[in-house]
Structures are given as C-alpha cells and as structure tokens.
Coordinates of C-alpha atoms in Angstrom, one line a residue:
M1163 CA 34.7 115.0 -39.4
V1164 CA 35.6 112.5 -41.8
V1165 CA 38.9 113.0 -43.7
P1166 CA 40.5 110.7 -46.5
V1167 CA 43.7 108.9 -45.4
F1168 CA 46.2 107.4 -47.9
L1169 CA 46.6 103.5 -47.2
D1170 CA 51.0 104.5 -47.6
C1171 CA 50.5 107.3 -44.6
I1172 CA 49.1 104.6 -42.5
D1173 CA 51.8 102.7 -40.7
R1174 CA 49.4 100.1 -39.3
V1175 CA 48.4 98.7 -42.3
K1176 CA 51.6 98.7 -43.8
N1177 CA 51.5 94.4 -43.5
Y1178 CA 48.5 93.8 -45.5
K1179 CA 47.4 97.0 -47.5
C1180 CA 48.0 94.7 -51.0
H1181 CA 45.3 92.7 -50.0
I1182 CA 42.5 95.6 -49.2
L1183 CA 39.9 95.0 -51.7
L1184 CA 39.5 98.0 -54.2
G1185 CA 36.1 100.2 -52.8
D1186 CA 36.8 99.0 -49.3
D1187 CA 36.8 101.7 -47.2
F1188 CA 35.1 100.5 -44.5
F1189 CA 37.6 100.8 -41.9
H1190 CA 37.6 103.3 -38.8
F1191 CA 40.7 104.8 -38.5
K1192 CA 42.3 106.9 -35.3
C1193 CA 45.9 108.7 -36.1
D1194 CA 48.8 108.1 -32.9
K1195 CA 48.2 112.2 -33.1
C1196 CA 44.3 111.6 -31.7
N1197 CA 45.3 108.7 -30.0
N1198 CA 48.0 108.8 -27.4
G1199 CA 50.5 108.2 -30.1
Q1200 CA 49.0 105.1 -31.7
E1201 CA 47.7 104.0 -34.2
E1202 CA 44.2 102.5 -34.4
I1203 CA 42.2 101.1 -37.3
K1204 CA 39.0 98.6 -37.2
R1205 CA 36.5 97.4 -39.2
Y1206 CA 33.2 98.5 -39.3
H1207 CA 29.9 95.6 -39.7
L1208 CA 29.4 94.7 -42.9
S1209 CA 26.2 94.4 -44.7
W1210 CA 25.5 91.6 -47.6
V1211 CA 24.6 94.4 -49.6
D1212 CA 28.0 95.9 -48.7
V1213 CA 29.9 92.3 -49.2
V1214 CA 28.3 91.8 -52.5
H1215 CA 28.8 95.6 -53.6
I1216 CA 32.5 95.6 -53.0
T1217 CA 32.5 91.6 -54.6
L1218 CA 31.3 93.2 -58.2
F1219 CA 33.8 96.2 -57.8
N1220 CA 36.6 93.9 -57.6
L1221 CA 35.5 91.6 -60.5
T1222 CA 34.5 94.5 -62.8
H1223 CA 37.7 97.2 -62.0
D1224 CA 40.3 93.8 -61.3
P1225 CA 40.8 92.0 -64.7
K1226 CA 43.3 89.7 -62.8
I1227 CA 40.9 88.4 -60.3
S1228 CA 37.9 88.7 -62.9
T1229 CA 40.0 86.1 -64.6
S1230 CA 40.8 84.0 -61.7
D1231 CA 38.5 83.5 -59.7
S1232 CA 35.6 83.7 -61.3
G1233 CA 33.7 81.0 -63.5
G1234 CA 34.1 77.5 -61.2
G1235 CA 36.6 76.0 -64.0
S1236 CA 34.7 73.5 -66.0
Q1237 CA 30.8 73.9 -64.1
F1238 CA 29.8 76.8 -65.5
T1239 CA 30.5 77.2 -69.8
S1240 CA 31.9 80.7 -70.7
A1241 CA 28.2 81.6 -71.7
E1242 CA 27.2 81.2 -67.8
R1243 CA 29.6 83.4 -66.0
G1244 CA 31.4 86.8 -66.2
P1245 CA 32.5 88.8 -67.3
Q1246 CA 29.8 89.5 -70.2
E1247 CA 29.3 92.7 -72.0
Y1248 CA 25.4 93.7 -73.8
G1249 CA 25.8 96.3 -75.3
D1250 CA 24.7 98.9 -72.1
G1251 CA 28.3 99.5 -71.0
R1252 CA 28.6 97.5 -68.4
T1253 CA 30.1 93.9 -67.1
Y1254 CA 27.6 91.4 -65.7
F1255 CA 28.7 88.5 -63.6
H1256 CA 27.3 85.3 -62.9
Y1257 CA 26.1 85.7 -58.6
K1258 CA 27.1 82.0 -58.6
A1259 CA 29.5 81.3 -60.9
D1260 CA 31.4 84.7 -60.3
V1261 CA 29.9 86.0 -56.8
A1262 CA 29.6 83.6 -54.6
R1263 CA 32.7 82.1 -55.4
F1264 CA 34.3 85.3 -54.9
I1265 CA 32.9 85.7 -51.6
D1266 CA 33.6 82.3 -50.4
K1267 CA 37.4 82.8 -51.3
Y1268 CA 37.0 85.7 -49.3
W1269 CA 35.0 85.2 -46.3
G1270 CA 37.5 85.3 -43.9
Y1271 CA 38.6 89.1 -45.0
F1272 CA 34.9 90.2 -44.8
W1273 CA 33.6 88.6 -41.3
T1274 CA 34.8 85.4 -38.8
K1275 CA 31.4 84.0 -38.5
A1276 CA 31.0 80.6 -39.6
R1277 CA 28.8 80.4 -43.2
G1278 CA 25.0 79.2 -43.0
E1279 CA 23.4 77.0 -44.8
T1280 CA 21.8 79.3 -46.6
W1281 CA 24.6 81.9 -47.3
I1282 CA 23.9 82.1 -51.0
N1283 CA 20.6 83.0 -50.6
S1284 CA 21.6 85.8 -48.6
A1285 CA 23.9 87.0 -51.4
S1286 CA 21.4 86.2 -54.1
S1287 CA 18.5 88.3 -52.2
A1288 CA 21.0 91.4 -51.6
L1289 CA 21.4 91.7 -55.3
S1290 CA 17.9 91.4 -56.0
T1291 CA 16.3 93.9 -53.1
N1292 CA 18.9 96.6 -54.2
S1293 CA 18.3 96.4 -57.7
T1294 CA 17.4 99.1 -59.9
E1295 CA 13.8 97.1 -60.3
N1296 CA 13.2 97.5 -56.7
V1297 CA 15.1 100.6 -56.2
P1298 CA 14.7 102.4 -59.0
D1299 CA 16.3 105.6 -58.7
E1300 CA 19.1 104.1 -55.5
G1301 CA 19.3 100.4 -56.8
R1302 CA 23.0 99.4 -56.9
F1303 CA 22.5 96.4 -59.0
E1304 CA 21.5 96.0 -63.1
S1305 CA 19.7 92.8 -63.8
G1306 CA 21.0 90.8 -66.8
K1307 CA 17.7 88.8 -66.5
A1308 CA 15.4 92.0 -66.4
K1309 CA 17.5 93.7 -69.1
Y1310 CA 18.8 91.3 -71.3
N1311 CA 17.2 87.3 -70.6
K1312 CA 20.8 86.7 -69.4
N1313 CA 19.3 84.3 -66.5
G1314 CA 21.9 84.9 -62.7
M1315 CA 24.0 87.9 -64.5
W1316 CA 24.7 90.9 -62.8
G1317 CA 26.4 94.3 -63.0
L1318 CA 26.8 97.4 -60.8
T1319 CA 24.8 100.3 -61.8
D1320 CA 27.3 102.8 -61.0
E1321 CA 30.8 101.1 -62.4
L1322 CA 32.9 103.9 -60.7
R1323 CA 30.8 104.4 -57.6
L1324 CA 31.8 103.3 -54.1
P1325 CA 29.5 100.6 -52.0
S1326 CA 29.7 103.3 -49.0
S1327 CA 28.6 106.3 -50.8
Y1328 CA 25.0 104.9 -50.8
D1329 CA 25.5 105.1 -47.4
T1330 CA 22.8 107.9 -45.5
S1331 CA 24.2 110.0 -43.0
Q1332 CA 22.3 108.4 -41.0
Q1333 CA 24.1 105.3 -41.7
Q1334 CA 27.3 106.3 -41.8
K1335 CA 26.2 107.4 -38.2
T1336 CA 25.0 104.3 -36.8
R1337 CA 27.3 101.2 -38.8
Q1338 CA 28.9 99.9 -35.7
I1339 CA 32.8 99.4 -35.3
M1340 CA 32.7 94.7 -35.1
Y1341 CA 36.4 93.8 -35.4
N1342 CA 40.1 95.0 -34.5
I1343 CA 42.5 94.2 -37.3
A1344 CA 45.6 92.4 -36.1
D1345 CA 49.0 93.3 -37.9
D1346 CA 48.5 90.4 -39.8
G1347 CA 45.5 91.8 -41.1
T1348 CA 43.2 89.1 -39.2
L1349 CA 40.2 90.1 -37.7
Q1350 CA 39.5 89.7 -34.3
E1351 CA 35.7 90.3 -33.1
I1352 CA 35.3 92.9 -30.5
H1353 CA 33.1 91.3 -27.5
S1354 CA 32.7 94.4 -25.2
G1355 CA 29.1 95.8 -24.6
G1356 CA 29.9 100.0 -26.1
S1357 CA 27.9 101.0 -28.6
G1358 CA 31.1 101.0 -30.5
G1359 CA 31.8 97.4 -30.9
A1360 CA 28.3 95.6 -29.6
K1361 CA 27.8 92.7 -31.6
K1362 CA 23.9 92.6 -32.1
K1363 CA 22.3 89.1 -32.1
R1364 CA 21.0 88.7 -35.7
R1365 CA 17.6 86.8 -35.7
G1366 CA 17.8 83.7 -38.5
E1367 CA 21.0 84.3 -39.4
G1368 CA 22.8 80.7 -40.2
G1369 CA 19.4 79.2 -41.4
I1370 CA 18.2 76.5 -40.0
K1371 CA 18.5 75.8 -36.1
S1372 CA 21.5 74.7 -35.1
A1373 CA 21.8 70.9 -34.2
N1374 CA 22.0 71.8 -30.4
S1375 CA 18.0 72.9 -30.4
S1376 CA 17.0 70.4 -32.9
K1377 CA 15.3 66.7 -31.6
R1378 CA 14.7 64.0 -33.2
S1379 CA 12.9 60.2 -33.2
K1380 CA 14.7 57.9 -34.3
P1381 CA 12.3 56.3 -36.8
A1382 CA 11.5 52.5 -36.8
P1383 CA 11.2 50.2 -40.6
L1384 CA 8.4 50.7 -41.7
S1385 CA 6.8 48.6 -44.4
Y1386 CA 3.7 50.2 -46.3
A1387 CA 2.9 53.9 -45.1
S1388 CA -0.3 54.0 -43.9
Q1389 CA -3.4 55.5 -46.7
D1390 CA -6.6 56.6 -45.6
S1391 CA -9.9 55.4 -48.2
S1392 CA -9.0 57.2 -51.1
G1393 CA -5.4 55.6 -51.0
A1394 CA -4.2 59.2 -50.2
H1395 CA -0.8 59.4 -47.6
A1396 CA -1.8 59.7 -45.0
L1397 CA 0.8 62.3 -44.1
S1398 CA 1.4 63.1 -40.4
R1399 CA 3.4 62.1 -37.4
G1400 CA 2.0 62.1 -33.9
K1401 CA 4.3 61.5 -30.8
T1402 CA 7.4 60.6 -30.8
K1403 CA 10.8 59.4 -28.3
K1404 CA 13.2 62.4 -28.2
R1405 CA 16.6 62.1 -27.8
K1406 CA 19.0 64.5 -26.7
S1407 CA 20.1 67.2 -28.7
E1408 CA 22.7 67.2 -31.0
S1409 CA 26.1 68.2 -29.4
K1410 CA 28.6 71.1 -31.3
S1411 CA 30.7 68.4 -32.4
T1412 CA 27.6 66.5 -34.8
W1413 CA 27.8 67.1 -38.0
V1414 CA 24.4 67.7 -39.2
V1415 CA 21.7 68.5 -42.1
R1416 CA 17.9 68.6 -42.3
M1417 CA 16.1 66.1 -44.7
W1418 CA 12.6 64.9 -45.3
P1419 CA 12.1 61.2 -44.3
D1420 CA 11.5 58.9 -47.1
I1421 CA 8.0 57.3 -48.0
D1422 CA 7.0 54.3 -49.3
N1423 CA 6.1 53.9 -52.2
P1424 CA 2.3 53.1 -53.1
P1425 CA 0.4 50.4 -55.0
G1426 CA -0.7 51.0 -58.4
P1427 CA 0.5 52.2 -61.5
V1428 CA 4.3 54.2 -61.8
K1429 CA 3.6 58.4 -62.3
M1430 CA 4.3 61.0 -61.2
S1431 CA 2.4 63.0 -58.3
R1432 CA 0.7 64.7 -56.8
D1433 CA 1.6 64.8 -53.3
T1434 CA 3.1 68.2 -52.2
T1435 CA 5.8 66.1 -50.8
H1436 CA 7.2 65.3 -54.1
T1437 CA 5.6 67.6 -56.4
A1438 CA 5.4 71.5 -56.5
T1439 CA 2.0 72.9 -56.3
Q1440 CA 2.7 75.2 -60.0
V1441 CA 4.1 71.9 -61.8
Q1442 CA 0.9 71.1 -64.4
L1443 CA 0.0 67.3 -64.9
D1444 CA -2.5 65.3 -67.1
S1445 CA -4.9 63.2 -65.9
T1446 CA -2.8 60.1 -66.3
G1447 CA -0.1 61.1 -64.7
L1448 CA 2.3 60.6 -66.9
I1449 CA 2.0 64.1 -69.4
M1450 CA 3.7 67.7 -67.4
W1451 CA 5.1 70.8 -68.3
N1452 CA 4.9 74.0 -66.2
D1453 CA 4.0 77.6 -67.2
K1454 CA 6.6 79.7 -65.4
G1455 CA 10.4 79.0 -64.0
Y1456 CA 11.7 75.8 -62.8
R1457 CA 10.0 73.7 -60.3
L1458 CA 10.6 70.0 -59.3
A1459 CA 8.3 66.5 -60.0
K1460 CA 8.7 63.6 -58.5
A1461 CA 7.7 60.0 -59.3
T1462 CA 5.0 58.1 -57.1
H1463 CA 8.2 55.6 -56.6
G1464 CA 11.1 55.3 -56.0
V1465 CA 14.5 53.1 -55.8
D1466 CA 17.5 52.8 -53.1
T1467 CA 19.0 49.8 -55.3
G1468 CA 19.1 47.9 -58.4
T1469 CA 19.6 49.4 -62.2
W1470 CA 16.4 51.4 -62.7
Y1471 CA 15.2 53.0 -66.2
Y1472 CA 12.6 55.0 -68.0
E1473 CA 12.0 57.3 -71.2
I1474 CA 10.8 60.7 -71.5
N1475 CA 9.7 61.7 -74.5
I1476 CA 9.7 65.6 -75.5
L1477 CA 6.8 67.1 -76.8
E1478 CA 6.1 70.6 -78.0
G1479 CA 7.2 73.1 -75.7
L1480 CA 3.9 75.9 -74.7
K1481 CA 6.6 78.0 -75.4
P1482 CA 10.0 79.5 -77.3
E1483 CA 12.1 79.4 -74.8
W1484 CA 11.4 76.1 -72.9
N1485 CA 13.9 74.1 -71.5
L1486 CA 14.3 70.8 -69.0
R1487 CA 16.3 69.9 -66.6
M1488 CA 15.9 65.4 -66.1
G1489 CA 17.0 62.6 -64.3
W1490 CA 16.8 61.7 -60.1
S1491 CA 15.8 63.4 -56.3
Q1492 CA 15.7 62.2 -52.7
I1493 CA 12.8 63.1 -51.6
S1494 CA 15.3 65.8 -50.0
G1495 CA 15.3 67.7 -53.6
D1496 CA 13.8 70.9 -53.6
L1497 CA 10.7 71.5 -55.1
Q1498 CA 11.0 75.1 -55.8
A1499 CA 14.2 74.9 -58.2
P1500 CA 15.8 73.0 -61.1
C1501 CA 16.1 69.2 -60.7
G1502 CA 20.5 69.2 -59.6
F1503 CA 20.3 72.2 -57.9
D1504 CA 21.2 70.6 -54.9
Y1505 CA 22.7 67.9 -53.0
Y1506 CA 20.1 66.0 -53.7
S1507 CA 19.2 65.6 -57.2
Y1508 CA 21.3 64.9 -60.7
S1509 CA 20.4 66.3 -64.2
M1510 CA 21.2 66.9 -67.7
R1511 CA 19.3 70.1 -69.0
A1512 CA 17.8 70.1 -72.9
N1513 CA 19.7 72.9 -74.1
P1514 CA 22.3 73.8 -73.8
P1515 CA 23.1 70.2 -73.2
T1516 CA 24.2 70.2 -69.5
C1517 CA 24.6 68.1 -66.6
F1518 CA 23.8 69.0 -63.2
H1519 CA 24.0 68.9 -59.6
V1520 CA 24.3 71.3 -56.7
A1521 CA 23.7 73.9 -59.1
Y1522 CA 27.2 73.3 -61.0
G1523 CA 26.7 72.5 -64.6
F1524 CA 29.5 71.1 -67.0
P1525 CA 28.8 70.3 -71.0
Y1526 CA 27.7 66.8 -71.2
G1527 CA 25.5 64.8 -74.4
E1528 CA 24.0 66.4 -77.6
P1529 CA 21.2 69.4 -77.6
I1530 CA 17.5 67.7 -77.3
K1531 CA 14.5 68.7 -79.4
Q1532 CA 11.3 68.2 -79.6
H1533 CA 10.6 64.3 -80.7
D1534 CA 13.1 63.1 -79.4
V1535 CA 13.3 60.4 -76.8
L1536 CA 15.6 60.5 -73.4
G1537 CA 16.2 57.3 -71.9
I1538 CA 17.7 57.6 -68.1
L1539 CA 19.8 55.0 -66.2
I1540 CA 20.7 55.1 -62.7
H1541 CA 22.6 51.8 -61.2
L1542 CA 22.8 51.7 -57.8
P1543 CA 24.5 48.8 -56.1
K1544 CA 23.2 46.4 -53.6
L1545 CA 23.8 48.0 -50.1
D1546 CA 25.5 46.6 -47.4
A1547 CA 23.7 46.0 -43.9
I1548 CA 24.9 49.3 -42.5
E1549 CA 24.1 50.9 -46.1
R1550 CA 20.6 49.4 -45.7
Q1551 CA 19.6 50.7 -41.6
D1552 CA 20.7 54.0 -42.6
I1553 CA 18.1 54.0 -46.0
D1554 CA 15.7 52.3 -43.2
E1555 CA 16.1 54.6 -40.7
R1556 CA 15.2 57.5 -42.8
K1557 CA 11.5 56.4 -43.3
W1558 CA 8.6 58.1 -42.6
Q1559 CA 6.8 56.8 -39.6
T1560 CA 2.8 55.5 -40.3
G1561 CA 0.8 58.2 -37.6
E1562 CA 2.9 60.6 -36.8
L1563 CA 3.5 64.3 -38.5
Y1564 CA 5.4 64.2 -41.4
R1565 CA 8.1 66.7 -40.5
P1566 CA 12.1 66.9 -41.0
F1567 CA 14.5 65.3 -39.2
N1568 CA 18.2 65.8 -38.2
Y1569 CA 21.0 63.4 -40.0
T1570 CA 23.6 63.4 -38.5
R1571 CA 27.2 62.0 -38.5
P1572 CA 30.0 62.9 -36.1
E1573 CA 32.4 65.8 -36.7
S1574 CA 35.6 64.4 -37.5
E1575 CA 34.0 62.6 -40.1
R1576 CA 33.4 65.7 -42.5
P1577 CA 36.5 65.3 -44.7
I1578 CA 39.0 68.7 -44.1
D1579 CA 38.7 70.2 -47.9
A1580 CA 34.3 69.4 -47.8
P1581 CA 32.8 72.6 -48.7
P1582 CA 30.9 74.4 -45.7
D1583 CA 27.2 73.0 -46.8
V1584 CA 27.7 69.9 -47.6
P1585 CA 25.6 66.9 -46.2
P1586 CA 26.7 64.4 -44.1
L1587 CA 25.2 61.8 -46.6
P1588 CA 27.1 58.3 -47.1
I1589 CA 29.0 57.9 -50.8
L1590 CA 27.4 55.0 -52.2
R1591 CA 30.4 53.6 -54.2
G1592 CA 30.2 52.0 -58.0
S1593 CA 26.3 53.6 -57.9
E1594 CA 26.1 55.9 -61.4
I1595 CA 23.9 57.9 -64.0
E1596 CA 24.0 57.5 -68.0
Y1597 CA 21.2 59.0 -70.5
F1598 CA 20.8 57.3 -73.5
L1599 CA 19.4 60.1 -76.8
N1600 CA 17.2 58.6 -79.2
G1601 CA 18.6 54.6 -78.3
K1602 CA 22.5 56.2 -78.2
S1603 CA 24.3 56.5 -75.0
L1604 CA 25.6 59.7 -73.8
G1605 CA 28.4 58.4 -71.5
N1606 CA 28.8 58.3 -67.7
A1607 CA 27.4 61.6 -66.4
F1608 CA 27.0 60.8 -62.1
Q1609 CA 29.2 58.7 -60.2
D1610 CA 29.4 57.6 -56.3
L1611 CA 26.2 59.2 -55.9
Y1612 CA 24.9 59.9 -52.3
L1613 CA 23.4 57.2 -50.8
G1614 CA 19.1 57.2 -50.9
K1615 CA 16.4 56.5 -52.3
Y1616 CA 16.0 58.2 -55.7
H1617 CA 13.2 58.8 -58.0
P1618 CA 12.0 60.1 -61.0
A1619 CA 12.5 63.7 -61.1
I1620 CA 11.7 66.1 -63.8
S1621 CA 11.7 69.9 -63.9
S1622 CA 10.2 72.0 -66.5
Y1623 CA 10.8 75.8 -67.4
M1624 CA 8.4 77.9 -69.6
G1625 CA 6.2 75.4 -71.0
G1626 CA 8.8 72.8 -71.2
K1627 CA 6.4 69.6 -71.8
I1628 CA 7.1 66.2 -72.2
E1629 CA 5.1 62.3 -72.0
L1630 CA 6.7 59.8 -69.5
N1631 CA 7.3 56.1 -70.1
F1632 CA 8.5 53.9 -67.1
G1633 CA 8.3 50.5 -69.1
P1634 CA 7.3 48.0 -69.6
N1635 CA 7.4 49.0 -73.8
F1636 CA 9.8 51.1 -74.7
R1637 CA 10.6 52.9 -77.6
F1638 CA 14.5 52.0 -77.1
P1639 CA 14.7 49.4 -74.6
P1640 CA 17.8 50.0 -72.4
P1641 CA 20.5 47.2 -71.7
A1642 CA 19.3 43.9 -70.7
A1643 CA 22.2 44.5 -67.8
W1644 CA 24.4 46.2 -66.3
K1645 CA 27.6 45.9 -64.2
D1646 CA 25.9 42.1 -63.4
S1647 CA 23.0 43.9 -62.7
K1648 CA 19.6 43.0 -64.9
V1649 CA 18.1 46.5 -65.9
R1650 CA 14.0 46.8 -64.6
A1651 CA 11.5 49.3 -65.6
I1652 CA 10.7 51.2 -63.1
S1653 CA 7.2 50.2 -63.9
E1654 CA 7.9 46.7 -62.2
L1655 CA 7.7 49.1 -58.7
E1656 CA 3.8 48.5 -59.3
Y1657 CA 2.4 45.9 -57.0
E1658 CA -1.4 45.2 -55.1
K1659 CA -2.9 47.5 -52.6
P1660 CA -3.0 45.4 -49.6
I1661 CA -5.9 44.2 -47.3
P1662 CA -6.4 47.3 -44.5
N1663 CA -5.3 46.5 -41.4
K1664 CA -8.7 47.6 -39.6
E1665 CA -6.9 48.6 -36.2
A1666 CA -4.6 51.1 -37.9
S1667 CA -6.4 54.6 -38.1
S1668 CA -6.2 56.3 -41.5
Q1669 CA -6.7 59.3 -40.7
P1670 CA -4.0 61.6 -39.9
V1671 CA -3.3 62.4 -35.8
V1672 CA -2.3 66.1 -36.5
P1673 CA -5.7 67.7 -35.0
K1674 CA -7.8 69.6 -37.9
A1675 CA -6.8 72.8 -36.9
E1676 CA -2.9 72.2 -38.4
A1677 CA -4.7 71.1 -41.6
G1678 CA -2.7 72.6 -44.4
M1679 CA 0.6 74.0 -42.5
I1680 CA 3.0 75.5 -43.9
L1681 CA 6.6 72.9 -43.2
S1682 CA 9.7 74.9 -44.4
M1683 CA 13.5 73.5 -44.0
G1684 CA 16.7 74.3 -45.3
T1685 CA 17.6 70.6 -47.1
N1686 CA 21.5 72.2 -48.5
N1687 CA 23.8 74.6 -49.3
E1688 CA 21.5 76.8 -50.0
K1689 CA 18.2 75.8 -50.1
N1690 CA 14.7 75.8 -48.0
Q1691 CA 11.9 73.5 -49.5
S1692 CA 8.3 74.2 -48.1
L1693 CA 5.8 71.7 -48.6
V1694 CA 2.2 71.9 -47.8
V1695 CA 0.7 69.1 -45.6
E1696 CA -2.9 68.5 -45.6
S1697 CA -5.3 66.8 -43.5
N1698 CA -5.9 63.7 -45.8
G1699 CA -2.1 63.7 -47.9
T1700 CA -3.3 65.4 -50.4
K1701 CA -6.3 68.2 -50.8
A1702 CA -7.6 69.5 -48.1
P1703 CA -11.2 70.9 -47.8
A1704 CA -11.5 74.4 -49.5
N1705 CA -12.5 75.9 -46.2
D1706 CA -9.0 74.2 -45.0
M1707 CA -7.2 75.4 -47.4
P1708 CA -5.8 78.6 -48.9
S1709 CA -6.8 79.7 -52.6
D1710 CA -4.3 78.7 -55.1
N1711 CA -2.3 82.1 -55.3
K1712 CA -1.8 82.2 -51.8
Q1713 CA -0.8 78.4 -51.7
E1714 CA 1.5 79.4 -54.0
N1715 CA 2.9 82.1 -52.5
A1716 CA 3.3 80.2 -49.1
T1717 CA 6.1 78.1 -51.1
T1718 CA 7.8 81.0 -52.1
S1719 CA 8.2 82.4 -48.7
T1720 CA 10.9 84.6 -47.7
D1721 CA 11.9 81.5 -45.4
S1722 CA 11.6 79.4 -48.3
K1723 CA 15.9 79.5 -50.1
V1724 CA 15.7 81.5 -53.2
D1725 CA 18.9 80.9 -55.2
N1726 CA 18.8 82.4 -58.0
P1727 CA 17.6 86.0 -57.1
D1728 CA 16.4 87.4 -60.3
Q1729 CA 12.7 85.5 -59.6
A1730 CA 11.7 82.8 -56.7
S1731 CA 14.0 80.1 -58.1
Q1732 CA 12.5 80.0 -61.4
D1733 CA 14.7 81.2 -63.8
K1734 CA 18.3 79.5 -64.2
Q1735 CA 18.0 77.9 -67.6

C-alpha cells in the first residue's frame, strides 16, 4: 500500500529536501520501523516523458525558476521563450530555450547517465508523442504550434496534475528502482541484478555508435571527385583500410566527407548530399523555394579559404507566413533542418531579423522583405599547414562508398566548460561572416567559425522564395577588399571539366542492390542527417528508387533527429 509521507518527516532527506523539485514523487521510501530501524530512500527510474513533465511542472509553478533558468539570455528573444500566455489559461515554454535548458542544468538530479548526442531530440519526442494531438484523452502536453501557431512552445494540459498520476497501475508495479540516494542527495547507481534494482540495457540510447565500435579509413588527398558520363558525382566508397577503433579517451563526432567542387557554373545543388529532397529548384538551379517547413539546400561549390560573396534576391513568398534563413554551411549541415541549426552552419533569418548558430538566435540587422537584396560575405583566413592537412583529410575519395567518418581529437583537448555535444573541430581564428542589406552593411554577424569547407546555404520556410546571384555582376557590389584579402564572387569557382581518365571507372563500386540506400548519422548535439546515395550519384532508375513520398518519409525517419517536436524539423521559424 502506498502511503503519502511529508518530507519533513523523513530524516534521510533533511540535507537535500530543499532541492527536491516540485511534482517529483518518484521515490521509494521505507521507514525505520519497516526496515530494521533504518530509513531507506531510493530513486525510481525516470523516463523522458517523466523528466519533461517534471520540468514543465517546475517552470509553470515556480516563478523564480522560470525567470532565472529559462531563455538563454540574448540567444532567444522574449517572444521566443517562456513564460507565455495565449488565452487558454495555460503557461507555455519553449522546448529548447526553457525545457532543454532546465534539463541540462538539473541533469545530475534525474540521472547518472552521460548526455547522448541526441538528448534534446529525446526530450522533443517525449513532448510530441505525449501531446493531446497524439493522445487526445490522456495527452500531458499542449502544443502552442498546433493551437496558436507558436513554434516550439509547450504547456501542461493540466497544470495541477502530478507526473506520477499518469502511470497506470501496471506501470506503478513495474517501475524499477534505479538509484540509492546518498546523504547529500547524490544518486548512486544500483548495480545488483535483483528485480528491484537491475538496470536494463536500452537500445539506441546515446545516439550514434560510440567511438569504440566505429572505424574509419584515413582519406588520401583528392584533387577531383570522379564523375560519370552525365557529369554526376559517383558517390560510393569501396574497400578501405581500417585502423584501430578510437579509445574512450577520444573526443569524437561523426561527419560527412567533403566533395571537391564540380566543373561548370555555380548553382544550388540537386545532389542528395547537398540538398533536401523537399526543396524545389527551377531549371537554372538559381531560383529555390520550399512548400512546407524548413529544409536546407547548399550550392554545388564551396570554399575553405579566402573572402567570398554572393547575393540573394528576395522574391514574392508563396504563402503569407513565408520565411528564410540564409548563410553558409559545411557539408555536414543537417538537410532536414534550418540553416544555423547545428554546429556546421550559420544563418540570418528574414523575419524577425535574427542570426542563428547551433539553433540559438540573437537579434541582428533589419527586417527583410520582398524585393530586398541580401549580400552574404564570408572571410576565411589563409590556412596554415596543419589546417590545410585537416581539410584535405576530410575529403571523399574517388571510388569509395560515401559514408560518414569519425572526426577525432584527444579528449584531453576538450575545453573544461564546453557543452557535451560540441564537436572536436578546430576554430579558424579571424574568420567571420557579414551581411549586407541593399548594399548597406549590417555589421559583423559571426566570428571565429569552425574550420571547414563552406557552401552558400539557404533554408526556405512555407513558400519563402529567392533568386541567387553568385556573380560576377552584383546588384550591390561588395567591398573590393576585406582584411587585405580580395573579395571574390562565388562564380569564380567555376572551371572547365578536365579530360576524363579512361582508366578510372565512372561507375560506383557499390553493388546495384545497394543503390538508393539510406544513410543516417548524428551530425551534432542533437541531429541525425539522412540522405539517399544513388547508384549514379543523382537519380537512380525508377525501379531502383522509392517514390517521392517514400523517399521523403525515409529522410524523416525515427533515426533522423527531429529537433522541433511540433513537426519533423520544419517549423522553427
């Protein structure tokens, strides 16, 4: 029989009772009379939905917490974080600015496990899966997006109902005891094999495979990615030499290999390595839009050193709620998310004008409207020998299957105060991005970018439509020089197609049975990128590839990171 107990009556918790969060009663307690004269208190296993519910319960009922722990300072505007009220009597909070921030702060209170690379995705999934949209009668969470078109905002369906009250009688009987609790409140994992304290091994927890189980080949320098007769990249990898798997002391992230710039003019790429399948491009590859939520498209050509510039003409939006995010992205930037979502991309949003990196935004510039011209400049200082070698070793090798690899550095090099999901990429000191609106500089947007090869990158939202101008004739020409570096148009990257090497095979090494295979991998703190590798690098025969609908579903599968729980990576305006 379960009997309610006041915390003040439990001697064991006197040192930490003030730190127990509101609404959290997931504890197993035995009094001294039932336990041979000694009080016993243990922590039950918490699921992600429990943790998210406890978080929203505290944000809702403790004004001190909701004002001090939410918002992320200048990274989110006041309209992009909680608390917010929209007229239904509930209080709403942003899943990343408020909920994820709270969980991150109290992580050690809930668990002893390490943060996986996709932990924010797990919290997002708990919100959407247990919303009133998916569970009409017993949904715990209300979506601000569904009710008020407020992206990323969530509230409690019943603000007075405790999280544990949603447990069925069967769940109450089977919930496991996971931790002893020390006198100071510290969790101590129970390792015994008994039914009350065994820890189950959970499939897929922690995101991608650990470095211990991953192997990669060391790419050789590459001058030109082989092409088939149609000029398409043959994105395939064959047999590679393997080296020892990385040790536990290795700081590691999964990345996609860079691809050498193709011959021909610069335009937005149609390859599934560069552009989400949902993005629409006209026949020139210079006009693009997207009908639904944010998806990312990258240009065919990229740069890793020098100062480069391109323009975007803002066309009439196809829907009233259109929006855009415009900037630069490495090849590993997530295609099923906005530009600026992860560590690999940087962007400016049209409205409200905001800069984004790692999904954190800060006000910047002026509102962008139809017929405006946005110039985007990136400055990447000259690379030293070590930086050049680093870039070269990330390149895709001709004739091998295109797949992610482990980028590593010693764990000892990780900054002490670095977030757990920060990648081990070096910083290119002196690098920067600046935007120009109708020829007027909006000031510096980003400094000290991650070392890498950057492509012009655009994300369109709900019919946002643009026309790209890669030069050389710009409507608003950029400065002639930038920090003693000549400012060059992206169009200068165009070059003639070399004479084909007759000895080199233009066909992929991968067997035909593997054509159209789906590759998924974690690109950052929170995101898996999925793409289709086809037998000729662009489009496989109809009998080898799924229909457009199936292909879209594949790229938003449960293996892909969905950052915004409102819908699949779409609606973070």
